[in-house]
Amino acid sequence: MLADALREVSDSLYSAATAAGCSVPVLVAVSKLQPAGAITELAAAGQRDFGENYVQEALRKQQELRASGGAQAAVWHLIGHLQGNKAKEAAAAFDWVQTVDRPSIAEALSKHRPADRPPLNVLLQVNVDDEAGKHGCHPGELPALAAAVAALPRLALRGLMIIPTPHPDLEARRPAFRAARQLFDDLKAAHPGVDTLSMGMSDDYLLALGEGATMVRIGSALFGARTPRA
Ligand SMILES: *Cc1c(COP(=O)(O)O)cnc(C)c1O
């Protein structure tokens, strides 16, 4: 069943990318609140990238997966806000952290990235709508934050991540995606290693793709609604 949902989402990404003449975005399956068994099932169907919002939840599932032998080739993305006191665990448990929004968290991640792992892939989370109380750096802070991350030895600056204000009218989200694309192009010009623009979720990933997303983060369209399973 999860394999069918994966095929549907993958097909729709492929068709939309072909129609738009762009590359097919990387699909991150957002597995928050889903059991480890669902990750095993989706990985067996060919899914590689998984996104988790909470460090402790991810650690618990990774431990379960090690024990069961499931999803051993998974690439792990942290897509939830990261507190400073969790940076050490996150630096070891994830391949990507998509929510870096301040120099202090970047420094902590670089300091704690285990020496036997490649540099941690980092996306800068930007609050493009400049919405009060939302996580993500202000667009004006981006150049300085990017320079700080690029200077850290154990981090690889890969791009930007945004979560637009969830307007019920999808078209009202387009300006945020467009603004993110502009910031992404500017960042790429300054930092040649930048190649990833993470935007778009279950209800708006096709809109995001049309505005230049190279990575989409999809939960409910793959796993169904996030109600705890019996
Ligand atoms: C939960 C979540 C998603 C996936 O949301 P869906 O609407 O279930 O696709 C994507 N990105 C972030 C940051 C999330 O927290």
Short mmCIF file of C-alpha atoms and ligand atoms in Angstrom, two decimals:
data_model
loop_
_atom_site.label_atom_id
_atom_site.label_comp_id
_atom_site.label_asym_id
_atom_site.label_seq_id
_atom_site.Cartn_x
_atom_site.Cartn_y
_atom_site.Cartn_z
CA MET A 1 0.00 0.00 0.00
CA LEU A 2 2.79 2.45 0.84
CA ALA A 3 4.48 1.29 -2.37
CA ASP A 4 1.37 2.38 -4.34
CA ALA A 5 1.37 5.81 -2.71
CA LEU A 6 5.10 6.15 -3.44
CA ARG A 7 4.55 5.26 -7.08
CA GLU A 8 1.73 7.80 -7.37
CA VAL A 9 3.76 10.64 -5.86
CA SER A 10 6.87 9.72 -7.86
CA ASP A 11 4.87 9.56 -11.09
CA SER A 12 3.29 12.94 -10.46
CA LEU A 13 6.72 14.49 -9.71
CA TYR A 14 8.13 12.93 -12.87
CA SER A 15 5.26 14.13 -15.10
CA ALA A 16 5.28 17.63 -13.67
CA ALA A 17 9.07 17.92 -14.01
CA THR A 18 8.96 16.66 -17.58
CA ALA A 19 6.18 19.13 -18.44
CA ALA A 20 8.12 21.98 -16.81
CA GLY A 21 11.42 20.94 -18.41
CA CYS A 22 13.22 20.71 -15.07
CA SER A 23 14.95 17.90 -13.17
CA VAL A 24 12.83 15.66 -10.97
CA PRO A 25 13.12 16.94 -7.38
CA VAL A 26 14.53 14.72 -4.66
CA LEU A 27 11.66 13.25 -2.66
CA VAL A 28 12.07 13.34 1.12
CA ALA A 29 9.48 11.08 2.75
CA VAL A 30 8.42 12.79 5.99
CA SER A 31 8.04 9.96 8.48
CA LYS A 32 7.31 11.91 11.67
CA LEU A 33 4.81 10.08 13.88
CA GLN A 34 5.03 7.02 11.61
CA PRO A 35 6.35 3.74 13.03
CA ALA A 36 9.72 2.32 12.01
CA GLY A 37 7.90 -0.45 10.16
CA ALA A 38 6.44 2.09 7.72
CA ILE A 39 9.96 3.36 7.00
CA THR A 40 11.12 -0.19 6.35
CA GLU A 41 8.21 -0.74 3.98
CA LEU A 42 8.81 2.45 2.02
CA ALA A 43 12.57 1.83 1.84
CA ALA A 44 11.90 -1.64 0.49
CA ALA A 45 9.81 0.02 -2.23
CA GLY A 46 12.82 2.11 -3.24
CA GLN A 47 12.56 5.27 -1.13
CA ARG A 48 15.95 6.57 0.05
CA ASP A 49 15.47 9.93 1.83
CA PHE A 50 13.50 10.26 5.07
CA GLY A 51 12.65 13.40 7.05
CA GLU A 52 12.06 13.56 10.79
CA ASN A 53 11.03 16.55 12.92
CA TYR A 54 12.23 15.49 16.35
CA VAL A 55 15.73 14.28 17.26
CA GLN A 56 14.61 11.85 19.99
CA GLU A 57 11.93 10.28 17.78
CA ALA A 58 14.46 9.80 14.97
CA LEU A 59 17.01 8.22 17.31
CA ARG A 60 14.42 5.80 18.63
CA LYS A 61 13.39 4.70 15.13
CA GLN A 62 16.98 4.42 13.90
CA GLN A 63 17.71 2.12 16.81
CA GLU A 64 14.67 0.00 15.97
CA LEU A 65 15.75 -0.15 12.33
CA ARG A 66 19.28 -1.21 13.26
CA ALA A 67 17.82 -4.02 15.32
CA SER A 68 15.43 -5.16 12.59
CA GLY A 69 17.79 -4.55 9.66
CA GLY A 70 15.24 -2.31 7.91
CA ALA A 71 16.02 0.78 5.80
CA GLN A 72 19.78 0.40 6.25
CA ALA A 73 20.56 2.64 3.25
CA ALA A 74 18.29 5.47 4.41
CA VAL A 75 19.49 9.07 4.16
CA TRP A 76 18.19 11.03 7.18
CA HIS A 77 17.05 14.66 7.10
CA LEU A 78 16.20 16.73 10.15
CA ILE A 79 13.36 19.05 9.08
CA GLY A 80 12.16 20.25 12.50
CA HIS A 81 13.51 23.10 14.60
CA LEU A 82 16.76 22.21 16.36
CA GLN A 83 17.52 23.31 19.91
CA GLY A 84 21.13 23.90 20.90
CA ASN A 85 21.09 21.14 23.51
CA LYS A 86 20.20 18.57 20.79
CA ALA A 87 22.89 19.65 18.32
CA LYS A 88 25.37 16.97 19.36
CA GLU A 89 22.90 14.11 18.87
CA ALA A 90 21.62 15.62 15.61
CA ALA A 91 25.13 15.99 14.20
CA ALA A 92 25.64 12.24 14.56
CA ALA A 93 22.16 10.97 13.67
CA PHE A 94 21.42 12.89 10.46
CA ASP A 95 22.93 13.25 6.98
CA TRP A 96 21.18 16.59 6.41
CA VAL A 97 19.95 19.30 8.76
CA GLN A 98 17.48 21.51 6.88
CA THR A 99 16.68 23.94 9.68
CA VAL A 100 19.91 25.85 10.37
CA ASP A 101 18.80 29.43 11.05
CA ARG A 102 21.50 30.92 13.30
CA PRO A 103 25.31 30.82 13.54
CA SER A 104 25.34 29.27 17.03
CA ILE A 105 23.54 26.11 15.87
CA ALA A 106 25.83 25.83 12.84
CA GLU A 107 28.89 26.05 15.09
CA ALA A 108 27.53 23.37 17.43
CA LEU A 109 26.74 21.01 14.52
CA SER A 110 30.20 21.44 13.01
CA LYS A 111 31.90 20.91 16.36
CA HIS A 112 29.99 17.69 17.03
CA ARG A 113 29.93 16.13 13.55
CA PRO A 114 31.73 12.79 14.04
CA ALA A 115 35.18 12.71 12.43
CA ASP A 116 34.50 9.43 10.61
CA ARG A 117 31.48 10.85 8.74
CA PRO A 118 31.48 13.15 5.71
CA PRO A 119 30.62 16.80 6.39
CA LEU A 120 27.00 17.31 7.45
CA ASN A 121 24.80 18.67 4.64
CA VAL A 122 23.15 21.90 5.71
CA LEU A 123 20.18 23.89 4.42
CA LEU A 124 19.49 27.34 5.78
CA GLN A 125 15.87 27.80 6.82
CA VAL A 126 14.57 31.18 5.70
CA ASN A 127 11.43 32.88 6.92
CA VAL A 128 10.58 34.31 3.49
CA ASP A 129 7.18 35.59 4.59
CA ASP A 130 8.92 37.35 7.48
CA GLU A 131 6.15 36.00 9.68
CA ALA A 132 6.51 36.94 13.34
CA GLY A 133 7.27 34.07 15.68
CA LYS A 134 8.24 31.67 12.89
CA HIS A 135 11.57 29.86 12.78
CA GLY A 136 14.05 30.64 10.05
CA CYS A 137 16.42 33.50 9.50
CA HIS A 138 15.34 36.82 8.03
CA PRO A 139 16.19 37.07 4.29
CA GLY A 140 18.52 39.97 5.07
CA GLU A 141 20.56 37.78 7.45
CA LEU A 142 21.14 35.12 4.81
CA PRO A 143 24.48 36.26 3.31
CA ALA A 144 26.17 36.46 6.72
CA LEU A 145 24.72 33.13 7.89
CA ALA A 146 25.76 31.45 4.64
CA ALA A 147 29.30 32.80 4.98
CA ALA A 148 29.46 31.53 8.57
CA VAL A 149 28.29 28.02 7.57
CA ALA A 150 30.62 27.90 4.55
CA ALA A 151 33.57 28.67 6.83
CA LEU A 152 32.85 25.75 9.19
CA PRO A 153 35.00 22.69 8.46
CA ARG A 154 32.50 19.93 9.19
CA LEU A 155 29.48 21.39 7.36
CA ALA A 156 28.61 21.41 3.64
CA LEU A 157 26.38 24.33 2.68
CA ARG A 158 23.86 22.90 0.19
CA GLY A 159 21.04 25.46 -0.03
CA LEU A 160 17.78 26.72 1.43
CA MET A 161 14.63 25.36 3.02
CA ILE A 162 11.35 27.23 3.40
CA ILE A 163 7.92 26.56 4.88
CA PRO A 164 5.53 29.19 3.49
CA THR A 165 2.56 30.39 5.50
CA PRO A 166 -0.07 27.70 4.85
CA HIS A 167 -2.65 29.89 3.07
CA PRO A 168 -5.72 27.79 2.23
CA ASP A 169 -5.57 29.41 -1.21
CA LEU A 170 -2.55 27.72 -2.81
CA GLU A 171 -2.00 30.56 -5.24
CA ALA A 172 -1.33 32.85 -2.26
CA ARG A 173 1.75 30.71 -1.47
CA ARG A 174 3.35 31.32 -4.86
CA PRO A 175 5.06 34.62 -3.93
CA ALA A 176 6.88 32.91 -1.05
CA PHE A 177 8.14 30.12 -3.34
CA ARG A 178 9.19 32.70 -5.92
CA ALA A 179 11.03 34.79 -3.33
CA ALA A 180 12.83 31.66 -2.12
CA ARG A 181 13.92 30.87 -5.67
CA GLN A 182 15.44 34.34 -6.01
CA LEU A 183 17.31 33.97 -2.70
CA PHE A 184 18.48 30.53 -3.84
CA ASP A 185 19.86 31.90 -7.12
CA ASP A 186 21.71 34.65 -5.22
CA LEU A 187 23.12 32.10 -2.77
CA LYS A 188 24.26 29.82 -5.61
CA ALA A 189 26.10 32.71 -7.23
CA ALA A 190 28.04 33.30 -4.01
CA HIS A 191 28.56 29.63 -3.01
CA PRO A 192 29.22 27.16 -5.86
CA GLY A 193 28.42 24.07 -3.75
CA VAL A 194 24.80 25.17 -3.34
CA ASP A 195 22.40 22.96 -5.31
CA THR A 196 19.30 22.35 -3.17
CA LEU A 197 16.08 24.31 -2.72
CA SER A 198 13.81 22.39 -0.34
CA MET A 199 10.18 23.52 -0.59
CA GLY A 200 6.78 21.96 -1.14
CA MET A 201 4.73 19.54 1.00
CA SER A 202 1.80 17.20 0.29
CA ASP A 203 -0.68 19.89 -0.71
CA ASP A 204 1.60 22.25 -2.63
CA TYR A 205 4.56 20.29 -4.00
CA LEU A 206 3.54 20.72 -7.63
CA LEU A 207 3.30 24.47 -7.16
CA ALA A 208 6.74 24.46 -5.50
CA LEU A 209 8.19 22.35 -8.31
CA GLY A 210 6.91 24.89 -10.83
CA GLU A 211 8.73 27.63 -8.91
CA GLY A 212 12.05 25.78 -8.86
CA ALA A 213 12.08 23.32 -5.93
CA THR A 214 14.88 20.73 -6.24
CA MET A 215 13.71 18.84 -3.14
CA VAL A 216 10.19 18.28 -1.80
CA ARG A 217 9.18 17.05 1.68
CA ILE A 218 6.09 14.87 1.61
CA GLY A 219 4.37 13.17 4.52
CA SER A 220 0.62 12.63 4.42
CA ALA A 221 0.42 12.04 0.64
CA LEU A 222 2.68 9.01 1.20
CA PHE A 223 1.74 7.70 4.64
CA GLY A 224 -1.83 8.97 4.99
CA ALA A 225 -2.99 11.27 7.77
CA ARG A 226 -0.76 11.42 10.84
CA THR A 227 -3.08 9.76 13.34
CA PRO A 228 -1.39 7.37 15.75
CA ARG A 229 -1.71 3.82 14.51
CA ALA A 230 -3.28 1.11 16.61
C1 LIG B 1 5.31 17.64 8.49
C2 LIG B 1 6.22 18.38 7.57
C3 LIG B 1 6.22 18.14 6.18
C4 LIG B 1 5.26 17.17 5.49
O1 LIG B 1 3.95 17.62 5.60
P1 LIG B 1 2.77 16.91 4.78
O2 LIG B 1 1.76 17.98 4.65
O3 LIG B 1 2.32 15.77 5.59
O4 LIG B 1 3.32 16.49 3.47
C5 LIG B 1 7.14 18.82 5.41
N1 LIG B 1 8.00 19.71 5.95
C6 LIG B 1 8.02 19.98 7.27
C7 LIG B 1 8.99 20.97 7.79
C8 LIG B 1 7.12 19.33 8.11
O5 LIG B 1 7.14 19.63 9.42
#
